[in-house]
Coordinates of C-alpha atoms in Angstrom, one line a residue:
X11 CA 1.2 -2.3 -59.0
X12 CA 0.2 -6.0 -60.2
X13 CA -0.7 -8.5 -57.2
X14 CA -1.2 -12.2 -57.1
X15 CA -2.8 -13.6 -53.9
X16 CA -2.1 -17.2 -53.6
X17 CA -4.3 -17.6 -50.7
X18 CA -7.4 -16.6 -49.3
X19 CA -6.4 -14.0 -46.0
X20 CA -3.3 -12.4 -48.6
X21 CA -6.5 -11.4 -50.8
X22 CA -8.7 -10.1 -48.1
X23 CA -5.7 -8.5 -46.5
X24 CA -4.8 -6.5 -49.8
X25 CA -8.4 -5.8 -50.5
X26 CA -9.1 -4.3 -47.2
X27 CA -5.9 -2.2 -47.7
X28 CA -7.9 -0.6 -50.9
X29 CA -5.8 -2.4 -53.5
X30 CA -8.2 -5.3 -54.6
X31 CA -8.2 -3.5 -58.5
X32 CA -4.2 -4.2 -58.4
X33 CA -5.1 -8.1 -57.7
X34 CA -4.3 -9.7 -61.0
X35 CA -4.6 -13.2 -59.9
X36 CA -6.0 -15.2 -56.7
X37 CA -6.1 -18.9 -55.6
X38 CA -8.7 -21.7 -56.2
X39 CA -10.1 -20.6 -53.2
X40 CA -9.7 -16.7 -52.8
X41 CA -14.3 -15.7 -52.4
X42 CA -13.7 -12.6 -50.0
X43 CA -14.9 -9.6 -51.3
X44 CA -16.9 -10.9 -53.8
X45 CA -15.7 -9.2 -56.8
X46 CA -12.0 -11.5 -56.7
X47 CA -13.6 -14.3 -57.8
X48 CA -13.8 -13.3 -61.1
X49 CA -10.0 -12.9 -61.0
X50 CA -7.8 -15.7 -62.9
X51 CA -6.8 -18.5 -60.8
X52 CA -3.0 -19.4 -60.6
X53 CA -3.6 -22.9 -57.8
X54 CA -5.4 -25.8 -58.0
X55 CA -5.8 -28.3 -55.6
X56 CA -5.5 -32.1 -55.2
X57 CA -8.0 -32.3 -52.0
X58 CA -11.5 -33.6 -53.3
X59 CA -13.6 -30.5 -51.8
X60 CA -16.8 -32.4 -52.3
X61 CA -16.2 -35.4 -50.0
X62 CA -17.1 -36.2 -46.6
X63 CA -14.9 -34.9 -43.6
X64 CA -13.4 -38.5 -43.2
X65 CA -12.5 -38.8 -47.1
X66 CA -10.8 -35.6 -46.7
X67 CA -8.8 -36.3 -44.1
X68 CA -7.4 -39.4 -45.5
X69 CA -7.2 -38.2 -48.6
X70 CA -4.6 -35.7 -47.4
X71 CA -2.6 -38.0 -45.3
X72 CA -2.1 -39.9 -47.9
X73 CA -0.7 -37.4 -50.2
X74 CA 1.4 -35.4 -47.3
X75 CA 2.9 -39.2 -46.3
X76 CA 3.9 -39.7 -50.2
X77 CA 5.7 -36.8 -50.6
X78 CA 3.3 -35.1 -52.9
X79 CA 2.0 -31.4 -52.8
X80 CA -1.9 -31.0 -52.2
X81 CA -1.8 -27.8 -54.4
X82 CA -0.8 -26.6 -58.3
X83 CA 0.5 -23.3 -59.1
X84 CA 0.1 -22.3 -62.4
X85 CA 3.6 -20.8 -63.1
X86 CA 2.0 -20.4 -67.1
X87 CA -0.4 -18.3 -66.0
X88 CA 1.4 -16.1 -63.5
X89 CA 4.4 -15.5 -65.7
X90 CA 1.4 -14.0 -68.2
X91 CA -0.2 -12.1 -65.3
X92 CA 3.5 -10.9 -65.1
X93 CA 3.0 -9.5 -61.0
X94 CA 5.2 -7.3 -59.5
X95 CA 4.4 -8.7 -56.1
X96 CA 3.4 -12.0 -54.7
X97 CA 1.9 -12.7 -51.6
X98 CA 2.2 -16.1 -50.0
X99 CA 2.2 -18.4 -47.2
X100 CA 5.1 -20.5 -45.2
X101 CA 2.6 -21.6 -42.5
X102 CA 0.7 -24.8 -43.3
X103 CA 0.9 -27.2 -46.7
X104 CA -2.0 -28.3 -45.7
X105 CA -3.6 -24.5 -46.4
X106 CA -2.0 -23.6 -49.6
X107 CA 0.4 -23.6 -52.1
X108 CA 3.8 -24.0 -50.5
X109 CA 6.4 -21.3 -50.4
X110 CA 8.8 -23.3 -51.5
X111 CA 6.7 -24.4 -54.9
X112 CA 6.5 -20.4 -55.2
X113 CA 10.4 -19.9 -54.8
X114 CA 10.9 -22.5 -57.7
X115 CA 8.4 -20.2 -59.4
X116 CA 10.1 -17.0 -58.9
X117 CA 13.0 -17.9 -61.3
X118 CA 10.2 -18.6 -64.5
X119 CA 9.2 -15.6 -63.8
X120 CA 9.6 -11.8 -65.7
X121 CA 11.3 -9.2 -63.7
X122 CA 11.7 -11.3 -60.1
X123 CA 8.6 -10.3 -58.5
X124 CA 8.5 -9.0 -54.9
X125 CA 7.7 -12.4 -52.7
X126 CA 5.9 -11.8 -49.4
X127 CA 5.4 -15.1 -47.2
X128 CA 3.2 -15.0 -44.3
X129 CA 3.9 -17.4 -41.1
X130 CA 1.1 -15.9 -38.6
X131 CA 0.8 -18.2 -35.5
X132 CA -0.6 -15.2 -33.3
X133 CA -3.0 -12.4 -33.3
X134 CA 0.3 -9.8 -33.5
X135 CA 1.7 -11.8 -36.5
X136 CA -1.5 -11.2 -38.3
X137 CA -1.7 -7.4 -37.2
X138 CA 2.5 -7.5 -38.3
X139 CA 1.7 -9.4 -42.1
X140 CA -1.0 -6.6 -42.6
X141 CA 2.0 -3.8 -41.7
X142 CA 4.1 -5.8 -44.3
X143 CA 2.1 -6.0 -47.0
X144 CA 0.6 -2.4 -46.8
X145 CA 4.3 -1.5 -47.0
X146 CA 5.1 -3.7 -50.2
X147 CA 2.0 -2.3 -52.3
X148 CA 2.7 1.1 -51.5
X149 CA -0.7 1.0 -48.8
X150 CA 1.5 1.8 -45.6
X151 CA -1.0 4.8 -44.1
X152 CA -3.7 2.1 -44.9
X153 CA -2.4 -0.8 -43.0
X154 CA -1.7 1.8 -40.1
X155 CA -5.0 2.4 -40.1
X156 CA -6.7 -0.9 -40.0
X157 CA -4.4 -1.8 -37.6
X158 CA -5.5 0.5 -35.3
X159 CA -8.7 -0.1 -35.9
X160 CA -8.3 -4.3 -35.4
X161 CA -6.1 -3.4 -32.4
X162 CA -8.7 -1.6 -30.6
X163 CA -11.6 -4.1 -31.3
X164 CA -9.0 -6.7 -30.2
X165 CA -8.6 -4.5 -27.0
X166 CA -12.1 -3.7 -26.1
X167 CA -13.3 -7.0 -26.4
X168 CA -10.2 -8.0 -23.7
X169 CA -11.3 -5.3 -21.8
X170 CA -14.9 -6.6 -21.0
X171 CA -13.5 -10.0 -21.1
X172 CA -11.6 -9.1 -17.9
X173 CA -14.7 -7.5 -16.1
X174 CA -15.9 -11.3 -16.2
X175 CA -15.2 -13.5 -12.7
X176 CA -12.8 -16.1 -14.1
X177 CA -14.9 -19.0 -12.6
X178 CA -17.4 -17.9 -14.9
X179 CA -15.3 -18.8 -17.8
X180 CA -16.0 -21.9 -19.3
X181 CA -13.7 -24.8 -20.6
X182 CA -14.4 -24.5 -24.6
X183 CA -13.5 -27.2 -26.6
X184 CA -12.8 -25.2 -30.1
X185 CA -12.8 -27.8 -33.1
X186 CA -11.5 -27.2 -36.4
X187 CA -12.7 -30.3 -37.9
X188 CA -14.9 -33.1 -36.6
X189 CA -13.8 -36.6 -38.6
X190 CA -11.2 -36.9 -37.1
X191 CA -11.7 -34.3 -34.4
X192 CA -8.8 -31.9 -34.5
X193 CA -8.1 -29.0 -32.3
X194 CA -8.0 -24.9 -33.3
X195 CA -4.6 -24.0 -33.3
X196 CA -2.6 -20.8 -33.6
X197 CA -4.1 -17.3 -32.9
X198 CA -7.7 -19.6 -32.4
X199 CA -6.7 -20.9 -28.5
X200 CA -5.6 -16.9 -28.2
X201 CA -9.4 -15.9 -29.0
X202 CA -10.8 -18.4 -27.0
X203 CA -9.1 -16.6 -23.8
X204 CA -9.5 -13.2 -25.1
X205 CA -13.8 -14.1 -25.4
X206 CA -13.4 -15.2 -21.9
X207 CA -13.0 -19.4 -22.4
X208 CA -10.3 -22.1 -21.5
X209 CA -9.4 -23.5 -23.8
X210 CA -9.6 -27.2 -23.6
X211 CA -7.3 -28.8 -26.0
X212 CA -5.2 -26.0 -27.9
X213 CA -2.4 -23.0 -26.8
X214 CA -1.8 -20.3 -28.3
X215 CA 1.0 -20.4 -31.4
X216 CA 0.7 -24.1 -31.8
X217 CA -0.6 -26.3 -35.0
X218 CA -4.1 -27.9 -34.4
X219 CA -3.8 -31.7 -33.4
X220 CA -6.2 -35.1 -34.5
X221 CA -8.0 -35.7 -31.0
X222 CA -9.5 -38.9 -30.0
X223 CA -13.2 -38.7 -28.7
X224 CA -11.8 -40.5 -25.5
X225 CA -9.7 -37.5 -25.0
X226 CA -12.4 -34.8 -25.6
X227 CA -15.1 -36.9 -23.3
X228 CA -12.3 -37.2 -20.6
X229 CA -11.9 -32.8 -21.0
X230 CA -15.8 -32.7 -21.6
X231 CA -15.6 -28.9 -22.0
X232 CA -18.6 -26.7 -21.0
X233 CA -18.9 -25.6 -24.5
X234 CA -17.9 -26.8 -28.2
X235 CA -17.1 -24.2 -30.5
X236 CA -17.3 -25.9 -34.3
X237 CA -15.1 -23.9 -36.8
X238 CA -14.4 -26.2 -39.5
X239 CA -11.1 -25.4 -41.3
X240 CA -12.2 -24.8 -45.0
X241 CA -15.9 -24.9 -44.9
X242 CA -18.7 -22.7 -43.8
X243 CA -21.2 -22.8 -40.8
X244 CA -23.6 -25.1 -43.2
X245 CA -21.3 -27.8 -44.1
X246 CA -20.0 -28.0 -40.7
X247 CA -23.6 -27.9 -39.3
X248 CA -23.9 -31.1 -41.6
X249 CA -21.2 -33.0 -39.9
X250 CA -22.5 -32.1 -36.4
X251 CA -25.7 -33.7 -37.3
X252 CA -24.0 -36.7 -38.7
X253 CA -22.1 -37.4 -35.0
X254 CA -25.5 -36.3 -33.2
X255 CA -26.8 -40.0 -32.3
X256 CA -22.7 -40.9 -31.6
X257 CA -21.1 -41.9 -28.9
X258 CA -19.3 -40.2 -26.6
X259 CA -20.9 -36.9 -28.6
X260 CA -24.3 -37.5 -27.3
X261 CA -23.0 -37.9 -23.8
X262 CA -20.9 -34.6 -23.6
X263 CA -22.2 -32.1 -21.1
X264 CA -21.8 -29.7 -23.9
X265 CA -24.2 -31.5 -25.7
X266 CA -26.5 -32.7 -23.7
X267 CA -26.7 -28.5 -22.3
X268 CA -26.9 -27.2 -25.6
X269 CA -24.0 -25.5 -25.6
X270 CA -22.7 -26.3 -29.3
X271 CA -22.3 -23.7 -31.9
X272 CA -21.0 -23.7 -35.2
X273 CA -19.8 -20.6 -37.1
X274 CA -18.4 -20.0 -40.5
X275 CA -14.7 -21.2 -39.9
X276 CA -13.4 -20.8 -43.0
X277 CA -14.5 -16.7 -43.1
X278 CA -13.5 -16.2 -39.5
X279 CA -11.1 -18.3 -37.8
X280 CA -9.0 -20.1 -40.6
X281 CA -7.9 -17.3 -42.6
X282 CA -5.5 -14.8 -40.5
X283 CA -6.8 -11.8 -42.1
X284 CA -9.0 -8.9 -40.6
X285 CA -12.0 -11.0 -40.9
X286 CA -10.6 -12.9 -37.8
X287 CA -11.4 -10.3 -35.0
X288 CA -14.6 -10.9 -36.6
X289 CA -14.8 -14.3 -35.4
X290 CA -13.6 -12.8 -32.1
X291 CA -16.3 -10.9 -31.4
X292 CA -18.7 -13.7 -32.6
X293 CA -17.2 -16.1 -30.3
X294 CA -17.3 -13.6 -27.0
X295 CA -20.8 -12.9 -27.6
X296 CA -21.1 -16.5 -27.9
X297 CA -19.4 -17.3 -24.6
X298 CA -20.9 -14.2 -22.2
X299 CA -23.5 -13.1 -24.1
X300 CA -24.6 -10.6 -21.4
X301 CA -21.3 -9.0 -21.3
X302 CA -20.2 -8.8 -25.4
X303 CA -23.0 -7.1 -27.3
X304 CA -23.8 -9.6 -30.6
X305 CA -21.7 -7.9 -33.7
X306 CA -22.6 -6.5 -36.7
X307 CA -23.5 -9.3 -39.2
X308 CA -20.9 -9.8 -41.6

């Protein structure tokens, strides 16, 4: 079996099935486990990586409003990679390389490749992609298993959650990216209740959304939850520090209680993958730390 990931959580989700030696290409930004990133990569990407939060942002726009793709696939490469099975994405184009520039792709390619597209917008979805692609690679007693295994982490951490009195559960206002604010969105407002939050500006199966600052000071949730789409816990510490002396930040109770955390969204929350019930258990702890034991380190 040859296997070409064309985004990070199809690589992790393949890996963790025990087939990362059948990955024969990954994307630009497939790091999880380590060892793929020595793997050839069939994308590239438009999106200037390096630039501020707010250079991003527009930088995106711009291209989504023109009509161009933020992503490359190699078809070159692949057709020499020559996979029998292609996992993809039909969920955001803002994420990864469309499915429909990997449809156009198919045809170039030898022998008409298996294509699996993944669309999760809930915690199930992910569980159901991981049943899917254990079946196309021939890892179907594997992805049983890990799906037991997410399932009941997923289960024990609702079970405490409900032990919890729900005026004790505080309004979290989970952001995804901080210039311009955005929302979490998908399976992310469905952790935030599973931990034992509200949350304050997302629900459950819908995209993340550009928030105004009037809007979040008007919510003022009792705690923000930084997850930055793409980055780690450092870069998005880094943007946090830059909005620390800014209004309305500086004013939100939040804030001003110390109740602000940031984690490693891009490992945890962006990628819907096993790694996400990860970031559940991180965030629970997080929220009712006497009731949801800190996790493993990861």
């Amino acid at each position: 079996m040859r296997i070409a990931t064309l985004l990070p959580s199809a690589t992790e989700i393949v890996a963790a099935l025990g087939a990362a030696d059948d990955i024969v290409g990954v994307s630009h930004s497939c790091d999880f486990p380590p060892g793929v990133r020595q793997r050839p990569r069939v994308t590239s990407t438009t999106i200037p990586t390096d630039a501020d939060s707010a250079a991003i942002d527009r930088a995106v726009r711009e291209e989504l409003a023109a009509g161009r793709s933020l992503y490359h696939l190699d078809v070159d490469r692949l057709r020499a990679l020559a996979p029998d099975v292609i996992v993809s994405q039909r969920l955001c184009d803002v994420c990864a390389v469309s499915s429909g520039h990997v449809v156009a792709a198919l045809a170039k390619l030898p022998g008409r490749p298996l294509l699996i597209d993944l669309s999760p917008v809930a915690l199930n979805d992910i569980l159901a992609d991981i049943t899917a692609v254990g079946r196309a690679i021939g890892r179907g007693d594997a992805a049983a298993e890990l799906t037991a295994s997410l399932s009941r982490r997923i289960d024990d951490v609702a079970g405490r959650t409900r032990q919890i009195d729900a005026e004790l559960c505080p309004s979290v206002g989970f952001l995804e990216w901080l210039d311009p604010p955005f929302s979490g969105g998908h399976w992310n407002p469905e952790l935030v209740a599973l931990a034992g939050g509200r949350d304050a500006f997302g629900e459950t199966g819908e995209p993340s959304r550009t928030l105004s600052w009037d809007e979040i000071a008007a919510a003022d949730p009792h705690v923000l939850y930084v997850a930055v789409c793409g980055y780690d816990a450092e870069r998005a510490r880094a943007d946090v520090a830059r909005l620390a002396r800014t209004e309305p930040w500086a004013s939100l109770s939040a804030v001003r209680a110390g109740r602000v955390y940031v984690a490693n969204g891009d490992a945890f929350f962006a990628r819907p993958g096993p790694r996400v019930v990860d970031g559940l258990e991180q965030l629970a702890h997080v929220l009712h730390p006497h009731v949801h034991e800190a996790p493993a380190a990861a």
